[in-house]
PDB file of N, CA and C in Angstrom:
ATOM      1  N   LYS A   1       1.637  -5.976 -16.620  1.00 75.00           N
ATOM      2  CA  LYS A   1       0.969  -6.451 -15.406  1.00 75.00           C
ATOM      3  C   LYS A   1       1.588  -5.803 -14.178  1.00 75.00           C
ATOM      4  N   MET A   2       2.920  -5.768 -14.137  1.00 84.00           N
ATOM      5  CA  MET A   2       3.604  -5.154 -13.006  1.00 84.00           C
ATOM      6  C   MET A   2       3.320  -3.647 -12.946  1.00 84.00           C
ATOM      7  N   MET A   3       3.232  -3.005 -14.134  1.00 93.00           N
ATOM      8  CA  MET A   3       2.960  -1.571 -14.174  1.00 93.00           C
ATOM      9  C   MET A   3       1.573  -1.272 -13.609  1.00 93.00           C
ATOM     10  N   LEU A   4       0.591  -2.097 -13.965  1.00 95.00           N
ATOM     11  CA  LEU A   4      -0.752  -1.920 -13.427  1.00 95.00           C
ATOM     12  C   LEU A   4      -0.731  -2.046 -11.904  1.00 95.00           C
ATOM     13  N   LYS A   5      -0.008  -3.015 -11.414  1.00 95.00           N
ATOM     14  CA  LYS A   5       0.103  -3.220  -9.966  1.00 95.00           C
ATOM     15  C   LYS A   5       0.703  -1.982  -9.300  1.00 95.00           C
ATOM     16  N   ASN A   6       1.706  -1.377  -9.934  1.00 96.00           N
ATOM     17  CA  ASN A   6       2.334  -0.175  -9.373  1.00 96.00           C
ATOM     18  C   ASN A   6       1.355   0.994  -9.313  1.00 96.00           C
ATOM     19  N   TYR A   7       0.563   1.161 -10.369  1.00 97.00           N
ATOM     20  CA  TYR A   7      -0.407   2.263 -10.372  1.00 97.00           C
ATOM     21  C   TYR A   7      -1.529   2.014  -9.366  1.00 97.00           C
ATOM     22  N   LEU A   8      -1.967   0.781  -9.242  1.00 96.00           N
ATOM     23  CA  LEU A   8      -2.992   0.470  -8.239  1.00 96.00           C
ATOM     24  C   LEU A   8      -2.453   0.709  -6.832  1.00 96.00           C
ATOM     25  N   SER A   9      -1.174   0.443  -6.634  1.00 96.00           N
ATOM     26  CA  SER A   9      -0.552   0.707  -5.344  1.00 96.00           C
ATOM     27  C   SER A   9      -0.371   2.209  -5.120  1.00 96.00           C
ATOM     28  N   LEU A  10      -0.024   2.941  -6.185  1.00 96.00           N
ATOM     29  CA  LEU A  10       0.152   4.393  -6.094  1.00 96.00           C
ATOM     30  C   LEU A  10      -1.091   5.066  -5.547  1.00 96.00           C
ATOM     31  N   ILE A  11      -2.246   4.641  -6.034  1.00 97.00           N
ATOM     32  CA  ILE A  11      -3.500   5.281  -5.618  1.00 97.00           C
ATOM     33  C   ILE A  11      -4.204   4.540  -4.486  1.00 97.00           C
ATOM     34  N   LYS A  12      -3.595   3.460  -4.015  1.00 96.00           N
ATOM     35  CA  LYS A  12      -4.209   2.641  -2.963  1.00 96.00           C
ATOM     36  C   LYS A  12      -5.641   2.274  -3.366  1.00 96.00           C
ATOM     37  N   PHE A  13      -5.729   1.488  -4.443  1.00 96.00           N
ATOM     38  CA  PHE A  13      -7.034   1.143  -5.002  1.00 96.00           C
ATOM     39  C   PHE A  13      -7.931   0.447  -3.990  1.00 96.00           C
ATOM     40  N   SER A  14      -7.355  -0.285  -3.068  1.00 95.00           N
ATOM     41  CA  SER A  14      -8.179  -0.936  -2.039  1.00 95.00           C
ATOM     42  C   SER A  14      -8.932   0.108  -1.209  1.00 95.00           C
ATOM     43  N   HIS A  15      -8.344   1.286  -1.042  1.00 95.00           N
ATOM     44  CA  HIS A  15      -9.018   2.356  -0.314  1.00 95.00           C
ATOM     45  C   HIS A  15     -10.157   2.933  -1.149  1.00 95.00           C
ATOM     46  N   THR A  16     -10.000   2.896  -2.470  1.00 95.00           N
ATOM     47  CA  THR A  16     -11.078   3.335  -3.362  1.00 95.00           C
ATOM     48  C   THR A  16     -12.284   2.420  -3.186  1.00 95.00           C
ATOM     49  N   ILE A  17     -12.031   1.136  -3.124  1.00 95.00           N
ATOM     50  CA  ILE A  17     -13.122   0.178  -2.907  1.00 95.00           C
ATOM     51  C   ILE A  17     -13.780   0.437  -1.554  1.00 95.00           C
ATOM     52  N   PHE A  18     -12.965   0.738  -0.547  1.00 96.00           N
ATOM     53  CA  PHE A  18     -13.500   1.033   0.782  1.00 96.00           C
ATOM     54  C   PHE A  18     -14.365   2.290   0.759  1.00 96.00           C
ATOM     55  N   ALA A  19     -13.987   3.298  -0.035  1.00 95.00           N
ATOM     56  CA  ALA A  19     -14.715   4.566  -0.077  1.00 95.00           C
ATOM     57  C   ALA A  19     -15.967   4.499  -0.955  1.00 95.00           C
ATOM     58  N   LEU A  20     -16.047   3.518  -1.825  1.00 96.00           N
ATOM     59  CA  LEU A  20     -17.156   3.419  -2.765  1.00 96.00           C
ATOM     60  C   LEU A  20     -18.540   3.411  -2.103  1.00 96.00           C
ATOM     61  N   PRO A  21     -18.730   2.710  -1.003  1.00 95.00           N
ATOM     62  CA  PRO A  21     -20.064   2.750  -0.375  1.00 95.00           C
ATOM     63  C   PRO A  21     -20.513   4.162   0.007  1.00 95.00           C
ATOM     64  N   PHE A  22     -19.582   5.039   0.346  1.00 95.00           N
ATOM     65  CA  PHE A  22     -19.964   6.406   0.707  1.00 95.00           C
ATOM     66  C   PHE A  22     -20.491   7.157  -0.515  1.00 95.00           C
ATOM     67  N   ALA A  23     -19.874   6.948  -1.675  1.00 94.00           N
ATOM     68  CA  ALA A  23     -20.391   7.546  -2.910  1.00 94.00           C
ATOM     69  C   ALA A  23     -21.765   6.976  -3.237  1.00 94.00           C
ATOM     70  N   LEU A  24     -21.933   5.684  -3.007  1.00 96.00           N
ATOM     71  CA  LEU A  24     -23.215   5.051  -3.313  1.00 96.00           C
ATOM     72  C   LEU A  24     -24.310   5.483  -2.344  1.00 96.00           C
ATOM     73  N   ILE A  25     -23.935   5.814  -1.123  1.00 96.00           N
ATOM     74  CA  ILE A  25     -24.920   6.370  -0.179  1.00 96.00           C
ATOM     75  C   ILE A  25     -25.411   7.715  -0.700  1.00 96.00           C
ATOM     76  N   GLY A  26     -24.489   8.539  -1.161  1.00 94.00           N
ATOM     77  CA  GLY A  26     -24.877   9.829  -1.741  1.00 94.00           C
ATOM     78  C   GLY A  26     -25.773   9.644  -2.959  1.00 94.00           C
ATOM     79  N   PHE A  27     -25.445   8.687  -3.805  1.00 95.00           N
ATOM     80  CA  PHE A  27     -26.258   8.391  -4.978  1.00 95.00           C
ATOM     81  C   PHE A  27     -27.658   7.940  -4.561  1.00 95.00           C
ATOM     82  N   THR A  28     -27.726   7.084  -3.571  1.00 95.00           N
ATOM     83  CA  THR A  28     -29.019   6.587  -3.081  1.00 95.00           C
ATOM     84  C   THR A  28     -29.866   7.714  -2.521  1.00 95.00           C
ATOM     85  N   LEU A  29     -29.242   8.609  -1.771  1.00 95.00           N
ATOM     86  CA  LEU A  29     -29.986   9.754  -1.236  1.00 95.00           C
ATOM     87  C   LEU A  29     -30.497  10.652  -2.360  1.00 95.00           C
ATOM     88  N   ALA A  30     -29.708  10.810  -3.401  1.00 92.00           N
ATOM     89  CA  ALA A  30     -30.121  11.658  -4.523  1.00 92.00           C
ATOM     90  C   ALA A  30     -31.294  11.055  -5.278  1.00 92.00           C
ATOM     91  N   ILE A  31     -31.264   9.769  -5.544  1.00 93.00           N
ATOM     92  CA  ILE A  31     -32.346   9.179  -6.346  1.00 93.00           C
ATOM     93  C   ILE A  31     -33.646   9.020  -5.559  1.00 93.00           C
ATOM     94  N   ARG A  32     -33.578   9.245  -4.272  1.00 93.00           N
ATOM     95  CA  ARG A  32     -34.810   9.205  -3.473  1.00 93.00           C
ATOM     96  C   ARG A  32     -35.640  10.474  -3.672  1.00 93.00           C
ATOM     97  N   GLN A  33     -35.042  11.485  -4.264  1.00 91.00           N
ATOM     98  CA  GLN A  33     -35.760  12.725  -4.554  1.00 91.00           C
ATOM     99  C   GLN A  33     -36.668  12.501  -5.768  1.00 91.00           C
ATOM    100  N   LYS A  34     -37.782  13.200  -5.812  1.00 84.00           N
ATOM    101  CA  LYS A  34     -38.767  13.001  -6.880  1.00 84.00           C
ATOM    102  C   LYS A  34     -38.197  13.247  -8.273  1.00 84.00           C
ATOM    103  N   GLU A  35     -37.355  14.253  -8.395  1.00 88.00           N
ATOM    104  CA  GLU A  35     -36.889  14.641  -9.733  1.00 88.00           C
ATOM    105  C   GLU A  35     -35.750  13.766 -10.270  1.00 88.00           C
ATOM    106  N   TYR A  36     -35.245  12.853  -9.453  1.00 89.00           N
ATOM    107  CA  TYR A  36     -34.164  11.974  -9.897  1.00 89.00           C
ATOM    108  C   TYR A  36     -34.612  10.523  -9.827  1.00 89.00           C
ATOM    109  N   LEU A  37     -34.379   9.816 -10.899  1.00 91.00           N
ATOM    110  CA  LEU A  37     -34.746   8.408 -10.952  1.00 91.00           C
ATOM    111  C   LEU A  37     -33.491   7.559 -11.112  1.00 91.00           C
ATOM    112  N   PHE A  38     -33.561   6.349 -10.592  1.00 94.00           N
ATOM    113  CA  PHE A  38     -32.445   5.419 -10.776  1.00 94.00           C
ATOM    114  C   PHE A  38     -32.389   4.977 -12.227  1.00 94.00           C
ATOM    115  N   THR A  39     -31.199   5.049 -12.780  1.00 94.00           N
ATOM    116  CA  THR A  39     -30.928   4.420 -14.072  1.00 94.00           C
ATOM    117  C   THR A  39     -29.537   3.796 -13.960  1.00 94.00           C
ATOM    118  N   TRP A  40     -29.343   2.729 -14.697  1.00 96.00           N
ATOM    119  CA  TRP A  40     -28.051   2.051 -14.629  1.00 96.00           C
ATOM    120  C   TRP A  40     -26.924   2.922 -15.168  1.00 96.00           C
ATOM    121  N   ASP A  41     -27.223   3.738 -16.185  1.00 96.00           N
ATOM    122  CA  ASP A  41     -26.161   4.584 -16.710  1.00 96.00           C
ATOM    123  C   ASP A  41     -25.714   5.620 -15.680  1.00 96.00           C
ATOM    124  N   LYS A  42     -26.642   6.167 -14.908  1.00 94.00           N
ATOM    125  CA  LYS A  42     -26.261   7.102 -13.835  1.00 94.00           C
ATOM    126  C   LYS A  42     -25.454   6.381 -12.758  1.00 94.00           C
ATOM    127  N   PHE A  43     -25.879   5.194 -12.414  1.00 96.00           N
ATOM    128  CA  PHE A  43     -25.168   4.420 -11.399  1.00 96.00           C
ATOM    129  C   PHE A  43     -23.725   4.159 -11.831  1.00 96.00           C
ATOM    130  N   ILE A  44     -23.557   3.718 -13.065  1.00 97.00           N
ATOM    131  CA  ILE A  44     -22.207   3.434 -13.573  1.00 97.00           C
ATOM    132  C   ILE A  44     -21.376   4.710 -13.633  1.00 97.00           C
ATOM    133  N   LEU A  45     -21.987   5.818 -14.054  1.00 96.00           N
ATOM    134  CA  LEU A  45     -21.254   7.091 -14.107  1.00 96.00           C
ATOM    135  C   LEU A  45     -20.809   7.544 -12.716  1.00 96.00           C
ATOM    136  N   VAL A  46     -21.650   7.366 -11.726  1.00 95.00           N
ATOM    137  CA  VAL A  46     -21.275   7.734 -10.361  1.00 95.00           C
ATOM    138  C   VAL A  46     -20.069   6.916  -9.906  1.00 95.00           C
ATOM    139  N   VAL A  47     -20.119   5.618 -10.154  1.00 97.00           N
ATOM    140  CA  VAL A  47     -18.999   4.749  -9.758  1.00 97.00           C
ATOM    141  C   VAL A  47     -17.724   5.154 -10.497  1.00 97.00           C
ATOM    142  N   LEU A  48     -17.820   5.334 -11.800  1.00 97.00           N
ATOM    143  CA  LEU A  48     -16.633   5.706 -12.578  1.00 97.00           C
ATOM    144  C   LEU A  48     -16.082   7.068 -12.170  1.00 97.00           C
ATOM    145  N   CYS A  49     -16.968   8.038 -11.979  1.00 96.00           N
ATOM    146  CA  CYS A  49     -16.507   9.374 -11.562  1.00 96.00           C
ATOM    147  C   CYS A  49     -15.815   9.321 -10.212  1.00 96.00           C
ATOM    148  N   MET A  50     -16.335   8.525  -9.302  1.00 96.00           N
ATOM    149  CA  MET A  50     -15.716   8.405  -7.992  1.00 96.00           C
ATOM    150  C   MET A  50     -14.312   7.803  -8.123  1.00 96.00           C
ATOM    151  N   VAL A  51     -14.186   6.772  -8.927  1.00 97.00           N
ATOM    152  CA  VAL A  51     -12.895   6.111  -9.109  1.00 97.00           C
ATOM    153  C   VAL A  51     -11.905   7.051  -9.798  1.00 97.00           C
ATOM    154  N   PHE A  52     -12.337   7.724 -10.873  1.00 98.00           N
ATOM    155  CA  PHE A  52     -11.431   8.623 -11.594  1.00 98.00           C
ATOM    156  C   PHE A  52     -11.029   9.826 -10.749  1.00 98.00           C
ATOM    157  N   ALA A  53     -11.982  10.415 -10.028  1.00 97.00           N
ATOM    158  CA  ALA A  53     -11.663  11.580  -9.196  1.00 97.00           C
ATOM    159  C   ALA A  53     -10.695  11.210  -8.074  1.00 97.00           C
ATOM    160  N   ARG A  54     -10.957  10.108  -7.411  1.00 97.00           N
ATOM    161  CA  ARG A  54     -10.084   9.702  -6.324  1.00 97.00           C
ATOM    162  C   ARG A  54      -8.703   9.309  -6.844  1.00 97.00           C
ATOM    163  N   SER A  55      -8.652   8.636  -7.975  1.00 98.00           N
ATOM    164  CA  SER A  55      -7.367   8.238  -8.557  1.00 98.00           C
ATOM    165  C   SER A  55      -6.544   9.463  -8.923  1.00 98.00           C
ATOM    166  N   ALA A  56      -7.182  10.460  -9.527  1.00 98.00           N
ATOM    167  CA  ALA A  56      -6.472  11.693  -9.886  1.00 98.00           C
ATOM    168  C   ALA A  56      -5.965  12.403  -8.635  1.00 98.00           C
ATOM    169  N   ALA A  57      -6.814  12.505  -7.636  1.00 97.00           N
ATOM    170  CA  ALA A  57      -6.424  13.211  -6.414  1.00 97.00           C
ATOM    171  C   ALA A  57      -5.282  12.508  -5.685  1.00 97.00           C
ATOM    172  N   LYS A  58      -5.384  11.211  -5.551  1.00 97.00           N
ATOM    173  CA  LYS A  58      -4.362  10.455  -4.826  1.00 97.00           C
ATOM    174  C   LYS A  58      -3.027  10.494  -5.568  1.00 97.00           C
ATOM    175  N   ALA A  59      -3.064  10.305  -6.885  1.00 98.00           N
ATOM    176  CA  ALA A  59      -1.825  10.334  -7.665  1.00 98.00           C
ATOM    177  C   ALA A  59      -1.213  11.732  -7.649  1.00 98.00           C
ATOM    178  N   PHE A  60      -2.040  12.773  -7.715  1.00 98.00           N
ATOM    179  CA  PHE A  60      -1.507  14.143  -7.668  1.00 98.00           C
ATOM    180  C   PHE A  60      -0.867  14.430  -6.318  1.00 98.00           C
ATOM    181  N   ASN A  61      -1.469  13.936  -5.261  1.00 97.00           N
ATOM    182  CA  ASN A  61      -0.883  14.091  -3.934  1.00 97.00           C
ATOM    183  C   ASN A  61       0.487  13.417  -3.865  1.00 97.00           C
ATOM    184  N   ARG A  62       0.585  12.217  -4.404  1.00 97.00           N
ATOM    185  CA  ARG A  62       1.876  11.516  -4.415  1.00 97.00           C
ATOM    186  C   ARG A  62       2.900  12.262  -5.265  1.00 97.00           C
ATOM    187  N   TYR A  63       2.437  12.820  -6.392  1.00 98.00           N
ATOM    188  CA  TYR A  63       3.315  13.598  -7.267  1.00 98.00           C
ATOM    189  C   TYR A  63       3.847  14.832  -6.527  1.00 98.00           C
ATOM    190  N   LEU A  64       2.958  15.557  -5.862  1.00 98.00           N
ATOM    191  CA  LEU A  64       3.366  16.766  -5.145  1.00 98.00           C
ATOM    192  C   LEU A  64       4.269  16.457  -3.955  1.00 98.00           C
ATOM    193  N   ASP A  65       4.061  15.314  -3.325  1.00 97.00           N
ATOM    194  CA  ASP A  65       4.834  14.951  -2.133  1.00 97.00           C
ATOM    195  C   ASP A  65       6.109  14.180  -2.441  1.00 97.00           C
ATOM    196  N   LEU A  66       6.497  14.108  -3.694  1.00 97.00           N
ATOM    197  CA  LEU A  66       7.670  13.327  -4.086  1.00 97.00           C
ATOM    198  C   LEU A  66       8.903  13.692  -3.264  1.00 97.00           C
ATOM    199  N   ASP A  67       9.202  14.978  -3.142  1.00 96.00           N
ATOM    200  CA  ASP A  67      10.401  15.395  -2.402  1.00 96.00           C
ATOM    201  C   ASP A  67      10.305  15.016  -0.921  1.00 96.00           C
ATOM    202  N   ILE A  68       9.146  15.196  -0.351  1.00 97.00           N
ATOM    203  CA  ILE A  68       8.954  14.851   1.065  1.00 97.00           C
ATOM    204  C   ILE A  68       9.080  13.342   1.262  1.00 97.00           C
ATOM    205  N   ASP A  69       8.433  12.587   0.393  1.00 97.00           N
ATOM    206  CA  ASP A  69       8.479  11.128   0.497  1.00 97.00           C
ATOM    207  C   ASP A  69       9.890  10.594   0.281  1.00 97.00           C
ATOM    208  N   ALA A  70      10.653  11.233  -0.591  1.00 96.00           N
ATOM    209  CA  ALA A  70      12.026  10.782  -0.861  1.00 96.00           C
ATOM    210  C   ALA A  70      12.933  11.001   0.350  1.00 96.00           C
ATOM    211  N   LYS A  71      12.679  12.033   1.132  1.00 96.00           N
ATOM    212  CA  LYS A  71      13.505  12.339   2.309  1.00 96.00           C
ATOM    213  C   LYS A  71      13.104  11.535   3.543  1.00 96.00           C
ATOM    214  N   ASN A  72      11.875  11.059   3.567  1.00 96.00           N
ATOM    215  CA  ASN A  72      11.349  10.347   4.726  1.00 96.00           C
ATOM    216  C   ASN A  72      11.726   8.860   4.616  1.00 96.00           C
ATOM    217  N   THR A  73      12.440   8.364   5.600  1.00 93.00           N
ATOM    218  CA  THR A  73      12.881   6.964   5.546  1.00 93.00           C
ATOM    219  C   THR A  73      11.703   5.986   5.556  1.00 93.00           C
ATOM    220  N   ARG A  74      10.599   6.363   6.144  1.00 94.00           N
ATOM    221  CA  ARG A  74       9.425   5.493   6.179  1.00 94.00           C
ATOM    222  C   ARG A  74       8.783   5.349   4.805  1.00 94.00           C
ATOM    223  N   THR A  75       8.861   6.393   3.980  1.00 94.00           N
ATOM    224  CA  THR A  75       8.164   6.370   2.693  1.00 94.00           C
ATOM    225  C   THR A  75       9.091   6.211   1.487  1.00 94.00           C
ATOM    226  N   SER A  76      10.352   6.516   1.637  1.00 95.00           N
ATOM    227  CA  SER A  76      11.255   6.523   0.479  1.00 95.00           C
ATOM    228  C   SER A  76      11.415   5.156  -0.179  1.00 95.00           C
ATOM    229  N   GLU A  77      11.298   4.108   0.584  1.00 93.00           N
ATOM    230  CA  GLU A  77      11.494   2.768   0.033  1.00 93.00           C
ATOM    231  C   GLU A  77      10.198   2.040  -0.319  1.00 93.00           C
ATOM    232  N   VAL A  78       9.061   2.651  -0.005  1.00 94.00           N
ATOM    233  CA  VAL A  78       7.792   1.953  -0.272  1.00 94.00           C
ATOM    234  C   VAL A  78       6.895   2.681  -1.263  1.00 94.00           C
ATOM    235  N   ARG A  79       7.031   3.978  -1.379  1.00 96.00           N
ATOM    236  CA  ARG A  79       6.180   4.718  -2.309  1.00 96.00           C
ATOM    237  C   ARG A  79       6.727   4.605  -3.723  1.00 96.00           C
ATOM    238  N   GLU A  80       5.839   4.506  -4.662  1.00 96.00           N
ATOM    239  CA  GLU A  80       6.192   4.146  -6.035  1.00 96.00           C
ATOM    240  C   GLU A  80       7.071   5.178  -6.738  1.00 96.00           C
ATOM    241  N   ILE A  81       6.804   6.466  -6.545  1.00 97.00           N
ATOM    242  CA  ILE A  81       7.579   7.476  -7.264  1.00 97.00           C
ATOM    243  C   ILE A  81       8.993   7.607  -6.692  1.00 97.00           C
ATOM    244  N   PRO A  82       9.176   7.782  -5.388  1.00 96.00           N
ATOM    245  CA  PRO A  82      10.555   7.869  -4.878  1.00 96.00           C
ATOM    246  C   PRO A  82      11.365   6.594  -5.107  1.00 96.00           C
ATOM    247  N   LYS A  83      10.693   5.475  -5.084  1.00 95.00           N
ATOM    248  CA  LYS A  83      11.361   4.183  -5.290  1.00 95.00           C
ATOM    249  C   LYS A  83      11.770   3.994  -6.748  1.00 95.00           C
ATOM    250  N   GLY A  84      11.141   4.741  -7.660  1.00 95.00           N
ATOM    251  CA  GLY A  84      11.473   4.649  -9.073  1.00 95.00           C
ATOM    252  C   GLY A  84      10.618   3.664  -9.850  1.00 95.00           C
ATOM    253  N   ARG A  85       9.605   3.143  -9.227  1.00 96.00           N
ATOM    254  CA  ARG A  85       8.705   2.212  -9.922  1.00 96.00           C
ATOM    255  C   ARG A  85       7.827   2.952 -10.929  1.00 96.00           C
ATOM    256  N   ILE A  86       7.517   4.206 -10.617  1.00 97.00           N
ATOM    257  CA  ILE A  86       6.757   5.068 -11.516  1.00 97.00           C
ATOM    258  C   ILE A  86       7.499   6.397 -11.600  1.00 97.00           C
ATOM    259  N   LYS A  87       7.733   6.871 -12.802  1.00 97.00           N
ATOM    260  CA  LYS A  87       8.391   8.167 -12.994  1.00 97.00           C
ATOM    261  C   LYS A  87       7.405   9.274 -12.640  1.00 97.00           C
ATOM    262  N   SER A  88       7.912  10.381 -12.138  1.00 97.00           N
ATOM    263  CA  SER A  88       7.026  11.481 -11.744  1.00 97.00           C
ATOM    264  C   SER A  88       6.222  11.996 -12.940  1.00 97.00           C
ATOM    265  N   GLU A  89       6.844  12.030 -14.127  1.00 97.00           N
ATOM    266  CA  GLU A  89       6.127  12.482 -15.322  1.00 97.00           C
ATOM    267  C   GLU A  89       4.988  11.520 -15.672  1.00 97.00           C
ATOM    268  N   SER A  90       5.215  10.244 -15.462  1.00 97.00           N
ATOM    269  CA  SER A  90       4.169   9.250 -15.725  1.00 97.00           C
ATOM    270  C   SER A  90       3.031   9.390 -14.726  1.00 97.00           C
ATOM    271  N   ALA A  91       3.365   9.697 -13.497  1.00 98.00           N
ATOM    272  CA  ALA A  91       2.327   9.907 -12.486  1.00 98.00           C
ATOM    273  C   ALA A  91       1.479  11.126 -12.842  1.00 98.00           C
ATOM    274  N   LEU A  92       2.128  12.177 -13.320  1.00 98.00           N
ATOM    275  CA  LEU A  92       1.388  13.373 -13.719  1.00 98.00           C
ATOM    276  C   LEU A  92       0.502  13.090 -14.931  1.00 98.00           C
ATOM    277  N   ARG A  93       0.982  12.316 -15.881  1.00 98.00           N
ATOM    278  CA  ARG A  93       0.151  11.908 -17.021  1.00 98.00           C
ATOM    279  C   ARG A  93      -1.057  11.098 -16.545  1.00 98.00           C
ATOM    280  N   PHE A  94      -0.818  10.218 -15.579  1.00 98.00           N
ATOM    281  CA  PHE A  94      -1.899   9.422 -14.996  1.00 98.00           C
ATOM    282  C   PHE A  94      -2.958  10.342 -14.378  1.00 98.00           C
ATOM    283  N   VAL A  95      -2.525  11.389 -13.690  1.00 98.00           N
ATOM    284  CA  VAL A  95      -3.451  12.365 -13.106  1.00 98.00           C
ATOM    285  C   VAL A  95      -4.287  13.010 -14.202  1.00 98.00           C
ATOM    286  N   ILE A  96      -3.635  13.470 -15.260  1.00 98.00           N
ATOM    287  CA  ILE A  96      -4.338  14.158 -16.345  1.00 98.00           C
ATOM    288  C   ILE A  96      -5.335  13.232 -17.024  1.00 98.00           C
ATOM    289  N   ILE A  97      -4.958  12.001 -17.265  1.00 98.00           N
ATOM    290  CA  ILE A  97      -5.867  11.031 -17.892  1.00 98.00           C
ATOM    291  C   ILE A  97      -7.095  10.812 -17.016  1.00 98.00           C
ATOM    292  N   ASN A  98      -6.869  10.651 -15.709  1.00 98.00           N
ATOM    293  CA  ASN A  98      -8.002  10.443 -14.802  1.00 98.00           C
ATOM    294  C   ASN A  98      -8.889  11.673 -14.729  1.00 98.00           C
ATOM    295  N   LEU A  99      -8.299  12.868 -14.760  1.00 98.00           N
ATOM    296  CA  LEU A  99      -9.102  14.089 -14.771  1.00 98.00           C
ATOM    297  C   LEU A  99      -9.936  14.200 -16.049  1.00 98.00           C
ATOM    298  N   PHE A 100      -9.349  13.803 -17.158  1.00 98.00           N
ATOM    299  CA  PHE A 100     -10.075  13.814 -18.432  1.00 98.00           C
ATOM    300  C   PHE A 100     -11.292  12.894 -18.359  1.00 98.00           C
ATOM    301  N   TYR A 101     -11.101  11.687 -17.866  1.00 97.00           N
ATOM    302  CA  TYR A 101     -12.228  10.752 -17.792  1.00 97.00           C
ATOM    303  C   TYR A 101     -13.243  11.176 -16.727  1.00 97.00           C
ATOM    304  N   PHE A 102     -12.788  11.822 -15.675  1.00 96.00           N
ATOM    305  CA  PHE A 102     -13.701  12.308 -14.648  1.00 96.00           C
ATOM    306  C   PHE A 102     -14.617  13.395 -15.229  1.00 96.00           C
ATOM    307  N   ALA A 103     -14.026  14.295 -15.988  1.00 91.00           N
ATOM    308  CA  ALA A 103     -14.794  15.415 -16.554  1.00 91.00           C
ATOM    309  C   ALA A 103     -15.700  14.912 -17.647  1.00 91.00           C
TER     310      ALA A 103
END
């Protein structure tokens, strides 16, 4: 349970929820075209792809910024990787898993 909380914090999942309407606006604009029809499977895939893509991107950014975040007093004690709540290798695995599901 605590590990899930750390990963949700790593990717700022609340920001994913905030960004979701923008993906859904794009989906709505697409299905308004004659050649595209609304289906629930497409809707679910759009939502999942948005979540997986954003999760991979955010976690990869945190992975790449580990050294910077560790040196910055503002981020060293609050970000999951420099704080040691998530190992950098685990964060990279998380990125790869999310990329796999996105693709």
